[in-house]
Coordinates of C-alpha atoms in Angstrom, one line a residue:
Chain A
M23 CA -97.7 24.7 68.3
I24 CA -95.3 24.8 69.9
L25 CA -94.8 27.4 73.1
C26 CA -91.4 28.3 73.4
T27 CA -89.8 30.6 76.2
D28 CA -85.7 29.8 75.8
V29 CA -84.1 31.6 73.7
K30 CA -81.2 28.4 72.8
G31 CA -84.3 26.7 71.7
L32 CA -86.2 28.8 69.2
R33 CA -82.7 29.2 67.9
K34 CA -82.5 26.0 67.6
L35 CA -86.1 25.6 66.1
V36 CA -85.3 28.3 63.6
K37 CA -82.1 26.7 62.2
D38 CA -83.7 23.4 61.5
T39 CA -86.8 25.6 59.5
G40 CA -83.8 27.8 57.2
K41 CA -82.1 24.7 56.6
K42 CA -84.6 22.4 55.2
G43 CA -85.5 25.9 52.9
K44 CA -88.2 27.1 54.3
T45 CA -89.5 30.5 55.1
I46 CA -89.9 32.0 58.5
G47 CA -92.5 35.4 59.0
L48 CA -92.3 37.1 62.4
V49 CA -95.4 38.7 64.5
P50 CA -93.5 40.7 67.2
T51 CA -96.7 41.5 69.6
M52 CA -96.5 42.7 73.8
G53 CA -100.1 39.7 74.0
A54 CA -103.4 40.9 74.5
L55 CA -104.3 39.7 71.4
H56 CA -106.9 41.1 69.4
E57 CA -108.6 41.3 65.9
G58 CA -105.1 43.0 64.9
H59 CA -102.8 41.3 66.1
I60 CA -104.7 38.5 64.6
S61 CA -105.0 40.0 60.7
L62 CA -101.0 40.1 61.1
I63 CA -100.9 36.2 62.0
T64 CA -103.2 35.1 59.4
A65 CA -101.0 37.2 56.6
C66 CA -98.2 35.3 58.6
S67 CA -99.3 32.0 58.4
R68 CA -100.5 32.3 54.7
E69 CA -96.9 33.7 53.1
N70 CA -94.8 32.1 55.9
D71 CA -93.5 28.1 56.1
L72 CA -93.0 28.7 60.0
T73 CA -94.8 31.6 61.8
I74 CA -93.9 32.9 65.1
V75 CA -95.7 35.1 67.3
S76 CA -93.5 36.3 69.9
I77 CA -95.4 37.3 72.8
F78 CA -93.5 40.2 75.2
V79 CA -94.3 43.1 77.4
N80 CA -91.4 45.4 77.2
P81 CA -90.9 47.0 79.9
V82 CA -88.1 49.2 77.9
Q83 CA -90.3 50.5 76.0
F84 CA -92.8 51.9 78.6
G85 CA -91.9 55.3 80.5
P86 CA -92.0 55.7 84.2
N87 CA -95.4 56.9 84.5
E88 CA -96.8 54.6 81.9
D89 CA -99.2 51.3 82.1
F90 CA -96.2 48.6 82.1
D91 CA -97.4 47.1 85.1
Q92 CA -101.5 47.4 84.3
Y93 CA -100.6 46.4 80.4
P94 CA -103.2 43.6 80.3
R95 CA -102.0 40.1 80.0
D96 CA -103.6 37.0 79.2
L97 CA -101.0 33.7 77.6
S98 CA -103.2 30.9 77.5
G99 CA -106.1 33.0 75.8
D100 CA -103.4 34.6 73.4
C101 CA -102.1 30.9 72.4
Q102 CA -105.5 30.0 71.5
K103 CA -106.4 33.3 69.4
A104 CA -103.1 33.1 67.6
E105 CA -102.9 28.7 67.1
A106 CA -106.0 29.2 65.6
A107 CA -104.9 31.6 63.5
G108 CA -102.4 29.6 62.5
A109 CA -99.1 30.3 64.5
D110 CA -96.3 27.6 64.3
I111 CA -94.9 28.8 67.2
I112 CA -95.2 31.5 70.2
F113 CA -91.9 32.6 71.6
T114 CA -92.7 34.4 75.3
P115 CA -89.4 34.9 76.6
D116 CA -88.9 36.3 79.6
A117 CA -87.6 39.8 80.5
G118 CA -84.2 38.8 82.2
S119 CA -83.4 36.4 79.1
L120 CA -83.8 39.7 76.7
Y121 CA -82.1 42.5 79.5
P122 CA -79.7 39.9 81.5
G123 CA -78.1 43.4 83.4
K124 CA -78.3 47.2 83.6
D125 CA -75.6 48.0 80.6
M126 CA -77.5 47.3 77.7
T127 CA -76.4 47.5 74.2
W128 CA -79.0 50.1 72.5
V129 CA -80.6 50.0 69.4
E130 CA -81.5 53.5 68.5
T131 CA -82.9 55.3 65.5
T132 CA -81.7 59.5 65.5
G133 CA -84.0 61.6 64.7
D134 CA -87.2 64.0 64.1
I135 CA -88.4 60.5 63.0
V136 CA -88.2 60.1 67.4
K137 CA -89.2 63.0 67.9
V138 CA -92.9 64.4 66.7
L139 CA -95.6 62.6 67.5
C140 CA -96.0 60.3 70.4
G141 CA -92.3 61.1 70.6
R142 CA -92.4 64.8 72.2
T143 CA -94.1 62.5 74.9
R144 CA -92.9 59.5 75.4
P145 CA -89.1 60.3 74.7
I146 CA -87.6 56.7 75.4
H147 CA -90.3 54.5 73.6
F148 CA -88.8 54.1 70.3
R149 CA -85.8 53.5 71.6
G150 CA -87.4 50.9 73.3
V151 CA -88.8 49.1 70.1
T152 CA -85.7 49.2 67.7
T153 CA -83.8 47.3 70.4
I154 CA -86.5 44.5 70.9
I155 CA -86.8 44.4 67.1
A156 CA -83.5 44.2 67.0
K157 CA -83.1 41.3 69.1
L158 CA -86.4 39.0 68.0
F159 CA -84.9 39.9 64.5
N160 CA -81.5 38.5 65.4
I161 CA -83.0 35.2 67.1
T162 CA -85.3 34.7 64.8
M163 CA -84.0 35.7 62.3
P164 CA -87.3 35.4 60.1
D165 CA -87.8 36.4 56.2
K166 CA -90.4 38.6 56.4
A167 CA -92.0 40.4 59.4
Y168 CA -95.6 41.8 60.3
F169 CA -96.6 44.9 61.7
G170 CA -99.8 47.1 62.0
Q171 CA -100.8 50.3 60.5
K172 CA -102.0 51.9 64.1
D173 CA -98.5 52.3 65.4
A174 CA -97.7 54.0 61.9
Q175 CA -95.0 56.2 63.4
Q176 CA -93.4 53.1 64.5
V177 CA -93.4 51.4 62.0
E178 CA -91.6 54.3 60.0
V179 CA -89.1 54.0 62.6
I180 CA -88.1 50.1 62.0
R181 CA -88.3 50.5 58.5
K182 CA -85.3 53.3 59.3
M183 CA -84.0 50.9 61.4
V184 CA -84.5 47.5 58.9
N185 CA -83.2 50.5 56.4
D186 CA -80.1 51.6 58.8
L187 CA -78.8 48.2 59.4
F188 CA -79.4 46.1 56.4
F189 CA -81.3 43.3 58.5
D190 CA -82.3 41.1 55.6
V191 CA -86.1 41.4 57.2
E192 CA -89.1 42.7 54.4
L193 CA -91.4 44.4 56.3
H194 CA -95.0 43.6 55.8
I195 CA -97.3 46.2 56.9
M196 CA -101.8 45.3 57.5
P197 CA -104.1 47.9 57.8
I198 CA -105.8 48.7 60.9
V199 CA -108.6 46.9 62.6
R200 CA -111.3 48.3 63.3
E201 CA -114.5 47.6 65.9
Q202 CA -118.3 47.5 64.0
D203 CA -118.6 50.9 65.6
G204 CA -115.0 52.6 64.1
L205 CA -112.4 52.4 67.3
A206 CA -109.3 50.8 65.9
K207 CA -108.9 47.7 68.5
S208 CA -106.1 47.6 70.7
S209 CA -105.3 46.2 73.2
R210 CA -105.9 49.6 75.9
N211 CA -109.2 50.0 75.1
I212 CA -110.6 47.6 77.7
Y213 CA -109.4 50.2 80.2
L214 CA -112.6 52.8 78.7
N215 CA -115.7 52.9 80.7
K216 CA -118.8 53.3 79.0
E217 CA -118.6 57.1 78.3
E218 CA -115.2 56.8 77.7
R219 CA -115.4 54.5 74.6
Q220 CA -118.4 56.3 73.5
S221 CA -116.7 59.8 72.9
A222 CA -113.9 57.8 72.3
L223 CA -115.1 57.4 68.6
V224 CA -114.3 60.8 67.7
L225 CA -111.2 59.5 66.8
Y226 CA -111.9 57.6 63.3
K227 CA -115.2 60.4 62.9
S228 CA -112.4 63.3 62.7
L229 CA -109.9 61.0 60.4
K230 CA -112.8 60.3 58.0
C231 CA -113.7 63.9 58.0
A232 CA -109.7 64.4 56.9
Q233 CA -110.0 61.6 54.6
S234 CA -113.1 64.0 53.1
L235 CA -111.2 66.7 52.9
F236 CA -108.4 64.8 50.7
L237 CA -110.5 63.7 48.4
Q238 CA -112.4 66.8 47.7
G239 CA -109.3 68.3 47.5
E240 CA -108.2 69.9 50.4
K241 CA -104.1 69.2 50.2
N242 CA -102.6 71.2 53.0
L243 CA -101.8 69.2 55.9
Q244 CA -102.5 72.5 58.1
T245 CA -106.1 72.9 57.0
I246 CA -106.8 69.3 57.1
C247 CA -105.0 69.0 60.7
S248 CA -107.1 71.8 61.8
A249 CA -110.4 70.2 60.9
V250 CA -109.6 67.2 63.0
H251 CA -108.2 68.9 65.8
D252 CA -111.5 71.2 66.2
M253 CA -114.0 68.1 65.7
I254 CA -111.8 66.0 68.9
A255 CA -111.8 69.4 70.8
A256 CA -115.6 69.5 71.0
E257 CA -116.1 65.7 72.2
P258 CA -115.7 67.1 76.0
L259 CA -114.2 63.4 77.1
G260 CA -111.2 63.7 75.0
S261 CA -107.7 65.4 75.6
I262 CA -105.9 66.1 72.8
E263 CA -101.9 65.5 73.0
Y264 CA -101.1 66.0 69.5
V265 CA -103.0 66.3 66.1
E266 CA -100.5 65.7 63.3
A267 CA -99.9 65.1 59.9
Y268 CA -96.6 64.2 57.9
L269 CA -95.1 62.9 54.3
L270 CA -94.8 59.2 54.1
P271 CA -92.5 57.4 54.3
G272 CA -90.0 59.3 56.8
L273 CA -91.8 61.2 58.6
I274 CA -91.0 64.7 57.1
P275 CA -92.6 67.8 57.5
A276 CA -95.1 69.5 54.9
N277 CA -95.4 73.1 54.5
E278 CA -97.3 74.0 51.9
E279 CA -99.3 71.8 49.9
F280 CA -98.5 68.1 49.5
N281 CA -98.4 65.0 46.7
G282 CA -97.8 61.7 47.6
R283 CA -98.7 59.6 50.6
A284 CA -99.6 61.7 53.7
L285 CA -100.2 60.3 57.3
V286 CA -102.6 62.0 59.7
A287 CA -102.3 61.0 63.7
V288 CA -103.6 61.6 67.0
A289 CA -103.3 61.0 69.9
V290 CA -105.7 61.5 72.4
R291 CA -106.3 60.9 76.6
F292 CA -110.0 59.5 77.8
G293 CA -109.6 59.9 81.2
T294 CA -106.1 58.3 81.8
T295 CA -106.4 56.1 79.0
R296 CA -104.3 57.1 75.8
L297 CA -105.7 56.1 72.3
I298 CA -104.1 56.5 69.0
D299 CA -104.9 56.6 65.3
N300 CA -104.2 57.1 61.7
V301 CA -104.8 57.5 58.0
I302 CA -103.2 57.6 55.5
L303 CA -104.1 59.5 52.4
G304 CA -103.1 59.5 49.0
E305 CA -101.5 56.6 47.2
Chain B
M11 CA -61.2 37.1 44.7
I12 CA -64.2 39.5 44.3
L13 CA -64.1 43.2 44.8
C14 CA -67.7 43.7 46.0
T15 CA -68.5 47.8 46.8
D16 CA -71.0 47.6 47.0
V17 CA -74.4 46.1 50.0
K18 CA -77.1 44.6 47.0
G19 CA -74.3 42.7 45.4
L20 CA -72.5 41.2 48.6
R21 CA -75.3 40.1 50.2
K22 CA -76.4 38.4 47.0
L23 CA -73.1 36.3 47.1
V24 CA -73.8 35.3 50.6
K25 CA -77.0 34.4 50.2
D26 CA -75.8 31.4 47.1
T27 CA -73.1 31.3 49.8
G28 CA -75.4 30.1 52.1
K29 CA -78.0 27.8 50.0
K30 CA -75.0 25.8 49.6
G31 CA -74.8 25.6 53.1
K32 CA -71.0 26.5 53.2
T33 CA -69.5 28.8 56.3
I34 CA -68.7 32.5 55.6
G35 CA -66.1 34.4 58.2
L36 CA -65.8 37.8 58.2
V37 CA -62.8 39.7 58.6
P38 CA -63.7 43.4 59.7
T39 CA -60.4 45.9 58.6
M40 CA -59.8 49.4 58.2
G41 CA -57.4 48.6 55.9
A42 CA -53.7 49.5 55.5
L43 CA -53.5 46.1 56.2
H44 CA -50.4 44.3 58.1
E45 CA -49.2 40.9 60.0
G46 CA -51.5 41.6 62.1
H47 CA -55.1 41.5 59.6
I48 CA -53.3 38.9 57.8
S49 CA -53.4 36.5 60.7
L50 CA -56.7 36.9 60.6
I51 CA -57.4 36.5 56.8
T52 CA -55.8 33.6 57.4
A53 CA -57.3 31.7 59.9
C54 CA -60.4 32.6 59.4
S55 CA -59.4 31.9 55.4
R56 CA -58.5 28.0 56.9
E57 CA -62.2 27.6 59.3
N58 CA -64.8 28.8 56.6
D59 CA -65.5 28.4 52.7
L60 CA -65.9 32.0 52.3
T61 CA -63.4 34.6 54.0
I62 CA -64.6 38.9 53.4
V63 CA -62.8 41.2 54.1
S64 CA -64.4 44.8 54.8
I65 CA -62.2 47.5 54.7
F66 CA -63.9 50.4 55.8
V67 CA -62.0 53.1 56.8
N68 CA -65.1 54.0 59.9
P69 CA -66.1 57.8 59.7
V70 CA -68.6 57.8 62.8
Q71 CA -65.6 56.0 64.9
F72 CA -63.0 59.2 65.1
G73 CA -63.9 61.7 66.8
P74 CA -63.8 65.6 65.7
N75 CA -59.6 65.9 66.5
E76 CA -59.0 62.3 65.4
D77 CA -57.2 61.2 62.5
F78 CA -59.7 60.9 60.0
D79 CA -58.3 62.0 57.6
Q80 CA -54.3 61.0 57.7
Y81 CA -55.6 57.5 58.5
P82 CA -53.6 55.3 56.3
R83 CA -55.6 53.9 52.6
D84 CA -54.2 52.0 50.5
L85 CA -56.8 49.5 48.8
S86 CA -54.5 48.0 46.1
G87 CA -52.0 47.0 47.9
D88 CA -54.2 45.5 50.8
C89 CA -56.3 43.3 48.2
Q90 CA -53.2 42.1 47.2
K91 CA -52.3 40.8 50.8
A92 CA -56.0 40.0 51.0
E93 CA -55.7 37.5 48.2
A94 CA -53.0 36.1 49.4
A95 CA -53.8 35.3 52.9
G96 CA -56.8 33.4 51.5
A97 CA -59.7 36.9 50.7
D98 CA -62.4 35.0 48.8
I99 CA -64.1 38.6 48.6
I100 CA -62.8 42.2 49.4
F101 CA -65.9 44.6 50.7
T102 CA -64.9 48.4 50.0
P103 CA -68.6 50.7 50.7
D104 CA -68.2 54.3 50.1
A105 CA -69.6 55.9 53.4
G106 CA -72.3 57.6 51.5
S107 CA -74.1 53.5 51.6
L108 CA -73.5 52.7 55.0
Y109 CA -74.4 55.8 56.7
P110 CA -76.6 57.7 54.0
G111 CA -77.8 60.4 56.2
K112 CA -76.9 62.5 59.5
D113 CA -80.4 60.7 61.1
M114 CA -79.1 57.0 61.5
T115 CA -79.8 54.3 64.0
W116 CA -76.8 53.7 66.2
V117 CA -76.1 50.6 68.0
E118 CA -74.5 51.7 70.9
T119 CA -73.2 49.8 74.5
T120 CA -73.3 51.5 77.9
G121 CA -72.2 51.1 81.7
D122 CA -68.4 51.3 82.6
I123 CA -67.7 48.6 79.6
V124 CA -67.2 51.8 76.9
K125 CA -65.8 54.4 79.7
V126 CA -62.7 52.8 80.6
L127 CA -59.5 52.3 79.2
C128 CA -59.6 54.3 75.8
G129 CA -63.6 55.6 76.4
R130 CA -62.2 57.9 78.9
T131 CA -60.8 59.8 75.7
R132 CA -63.2 58.3 72.9
P133 CA -66.3 58.8 74.5
I134 CA -67.9 58.3 71.3
H135 CA -65.4 55.5 69.6
F136 CA -67.3 52.4 70.3
R137 CA -70.4 53.8 69.2
G138 CA -69.4 54.1 65.8
V139 CA -67.7 50.9 66.8
T140 CA -70.8 48.6 67.3
T141 CA -72.9 49.9 64.7
I142 CA -70.5 49.5 61.8
I143 CA -70.3 46.3 63.1
A144 CA -73.8 45.4 63.4
K145 CA -74.2 46.8 59.7
L146 CA -71.0 44.6 58.5
F147 CA -72.8 41.6 60.4
N148 CA -76.1 42.0 59.3
I149 CA -74.3 42.3 55.6
T150 CA -72.6 39.9 55.8
M151 CA -74.4 36.9 57.9
P152 CA -71.0 35.8 59.2
D153 CA -70.8 32.5 61.0
K154 CA -67.8 32.9 62.3
A155 CA -66.1 36.9 62.4
Y156 CA -62.6 37.7 63.3
F157 CA -60.9 40.6 65.5
G158 CA -57.8 40.8 67.5
Q159 CA -56.7 41.1 70.9
K160 CA -54.9 44.3 70.6
D161 CA -58.4 46.4 70.1
A162 CA -58.8 44.5 73.3
Q163 CA -61.4 46.7 75.1
Q164 CA -63.4 46.6 71.3
V165 CA -63.0 43.1 71.9
E166 CA -64.6 43.0 75.2
V167 CA -67.4 45.5 74.1
I168 CA -68.3 43.9 70.8
R169 CA -68.6 40.2 72.8
K170 CA -70.9 42.6 74.9
M171 CA -73.2 43.6 71.5
V172 CA -72.9 40.4 70.1
N173 CA -74.5 38.6 73.5
D174 CA -77.3 41.6 74.1
L175 CA -78.6 41.7 70.7
F176 CA -78.1 38.1 70.5
F177 CA -76.1 38.1 67.2
D178 CA -75.3 34.5 65.3
V179 CA -71.7 34.8 64.8
E180 CA -69.3 33.4 67.1
L181 CA -65.9 35.6 67.8
H182 CA -62.6 34.9 67.0
I183 CA -60.4 36.7 68.9
M184 CA -56.2 36.6 67.3
P185 CA -53.3 37.0 69.4
I186 CA -51.1 40.6 69.3
V187 CA -48.5 40.4 66.4
R188 CA -45.6 42.2 67.1
E189 CA -42.7 43.3 65.0
Q190 CA -39.2 41.2 66.0
D191 CA -38.6 43.6 68.8
G192 CA -41.9 43.5 70.4
L193 CA -43.5 47.1 68.8
A194 CA -47.2 45.4 67.9
K195 CA -48.4 45.8 64.7
S196 CA -50.4 49.1 64.0
S197 CA -51.6 50.8 61.1
R198 CA -50.9 54.0 63.0
N199 CA -47.6 52.7 63.5
I200 CA -45.9 54.5 60.5
Y201 CA -46.6 58.0 62.2
L202 CA -43.8 57.3 64.7
N203 CA -40.1 58.9 63.7
K204 CA -36.9 57.3 64.6
E205 CA -36.4 58.2 68.0
E206 CA -40.6 57.0 68.5
R207 CA -40.7 54.0 67.3
Q208 CA -37.2 53.2 69.7
S209 CA -38.6 54.8 72.5
A210 CA -41.7 53.3 71.9
L211 CA -40.8 49.6 72.7
V212 CA -41.1 50.6 76.4
L213 CA -45.0 49.7 76.0
Y214 CA -43.9 46.0 75.0
K215 CA -41.2 45.8 77.9
S216 CA -43.4 47.2 80.7
L217 CA -45.9 44.7 79.3
K218 CA -43.4 42.2 79.9
C219 CA -43.1 42.6 83.2
A220 CA -46.3 42.5 84.2
Q221 CA -46.3 39.0 83.2
S222 CA -43.3 38.4 84.8
L223 CA -44.8 40.2 87.8
F224 CA -47.9 38.3 88.1
L225 CA -45.7 34.8 87.3
Q226 CA -44.2 35.7 90.2
G227 CA -47.4 35.2 92.1
E228 CA -47.8 39.1 92.4
K229 CA -52.0 39.3 91.8
N230 CA -52.8 43.1 92.7
L231 CA -53.2 45.1 90.0
Q232 CA -52.9 48.1 91.4
T233 CA -49.3 46.7 92.4
I234 CA -48.8 45.8 88.7
C235 CA -50.5 48.5 87.3
S236 CA -47.9 50.9 88.9
A237 CA -44.6 49.0 88.0
V238 CA -46.1 49.4 84.4
H239 CA -47.2 52.8 84.4
D240 CA -43.6 53.6 86.2
M241 CA -41.5 51.9 84.0
I242 CA -43.4 53.8 80.7
A243 CA -43.6 57.3 82.5
A244 CA -38.9 57.2 82.7
E245 CA -39.1 57.1 78.7
P246 CA -38.7 60.6 78.3
L247 CA -40.9 60.5 74.7
G248 CA -43.7 58.6 76.0
S249 CA -47.1 60.6 78.1
I250 CA -48.8 57.6 79.4
E251 CA -53.5 58.3 78.7
Y252 CA -53.5 55.3 80.9
V253 CA -52.7 51.9 82.6
E254 CA -55.3 50.6 84.2
A255 CA -56.1 46.3 84.9
Y256 CA -59.5 44.9 84.9
L257 CA -61.2 41.2 85.1
L258 CA -61.8 39.7 81.6
P259 CA -64.1 39.2 80.5
G260 CA -66.8 42.2 80.4
L261 CA -63.8 44.5 82.1
I262 CA -65.1 44.1 85.9
P263 CA -62.5 46.7 88.2
A264 CA -60.9 44.1 91.0
N265 CA -59.9 46.0 94.0
E266 CA -58.4 43.7 95.8
E267 CA -55.9 39.8 94.8
F268 CA -57.5 38.5 90.9
N269 CA -58.4 35.1 89.9
G270 CA -59.3 34.2 86.8
R271 CA -58.4 36.0 83.7
A272 CA -57.3 40.4 83.4
L273 CA -56.3 42.6 80.9
V274 CA -53.3 44.9 81.9
A275 CA -54.2 48.0 78.7
V276 CA -51.7 51.1 78.4
A277 CA -52.3 54.1 75.8
V278 CA -49.1 55.6 75.5
R279 CA -48.7 59.0 73.1
F280 CA -45.4 59.2 71.6
G281 CA -45.1 62.3 69.7
T282 CA -49.0 63.0 68.0
T283 CA -49.3 59.0 67.7
R284 CA -51.0 57.3 69.9
L285 CA -50.0 53.6 70.8
I286 CA -52.1 50.9 72.6
D287 CA -51.1 47.4 73.7
N288 CA -52.2 44.9 76.5
V289 CA -50.9 42.3 77.6
I290 CA -53.3 38.6 79.4
L291 CA -52.6 37.5 82.9
G292 CA -53.5 33.8 83.6
E293 CA -55.8 31.6 81.9

């Protein structure tokens, strides 16, 4: 496995690979790799000749009061895990090489798709995400890129960016990986104390409840959201940021009964830790 | 020569070319091709295996009171000229395929680079330019792209976008092509009546004067701009929008005497027609 910190060096590796007719897969991460990331790397490695894992805690997707400084970092542990999962190249650029000055070129998706859900409290987040992903796509020229369904809104926004800007990359979205007790894997789970960790199980329980209601025939997303909301609200340590549901793809509001696929997504604080989770209803 | 209106079809042609190890050159235009464009196409054709000329009057780079509707269009004439100059593919997408909805993904360069010169009166112009160029780059995957020095600020903004977003494309900037009497070739020159056309010659004369002052040893850009301004102001039919000078690359202000290269750029209205022109001082 090659550890590459340098855009030029990576670009050369990428071009040499492309010239040989081989396929490139990209797994963009912020490090602190857990089994969710590993599932992306494993799939990428299985489906591509060259697997690039980027590890970069992207400053411009964090708001001023968010956890950029505290965000967990463990490069040597990450390298071991990524290599074991099949990574060929780890790309760890420094912020100065990706953002050399204060004036920059932003890639920004507009519309309700970035305003609902996490966009309500994280107004600059998705602009930061689309900008870094555009850079990584241009640097690594992937045939396929891998993202986790855990970040459901990110998936929809990146899908829109790819379509709007005609990036020639196939998006592969991998299912949420959970702890045995149902808590979705997240680099931020380490922030939770024991009581919060226990309390946070309500997220998965409430989403399972949404799934059950749907399977029992409930097709009104407001009704489903109310049930999820009530269940989480009954948990004293949780403070709800949102419980919302939208049609997929594109996060389209549905007032009446829905057909097709819908996303039910929640964001809840346990102490100072903000967790998100979601479930997709329908096929 | 192939006329292609369809993103998918073009992408297939591009991929087949890339797979054969051939190089692709892109000349993005808004049509109404004149000798300036032809010089770009000729250079592109000489330096690449496949020359793609895009013809698309990009709605999102026009302000609400600008000349989008009136902008000259002559597809059949353009095709003949482009083919004669060596174009292999003409790409003429419709607006709906490049901008399918009102919510879109913008590519936007920020900072003084888009606020000076034309940015003062055309606040959304460069966002429209960088967005369409990013789309065209992703669709055509060019090794080299050709732009005219006439649109000097556009060149600097696109250069910054390419650097910031790591587009893997070489920019080739071709010199301004002029009429025999010195008027810079422009698709908008056809708007001028006979008196305005004559009056507009002051642009080139004033920029030649800037060049002479510089060659005589003048290194203060304010002094040079004043001379250019006075010369144009003496022309009764011209109404000055700006006469400004900045260091290259990047359009950096220079208060004192400058070293290196500087751009002196003017925008002047003759009747309802807005013309721009410029000269580069230094090597």
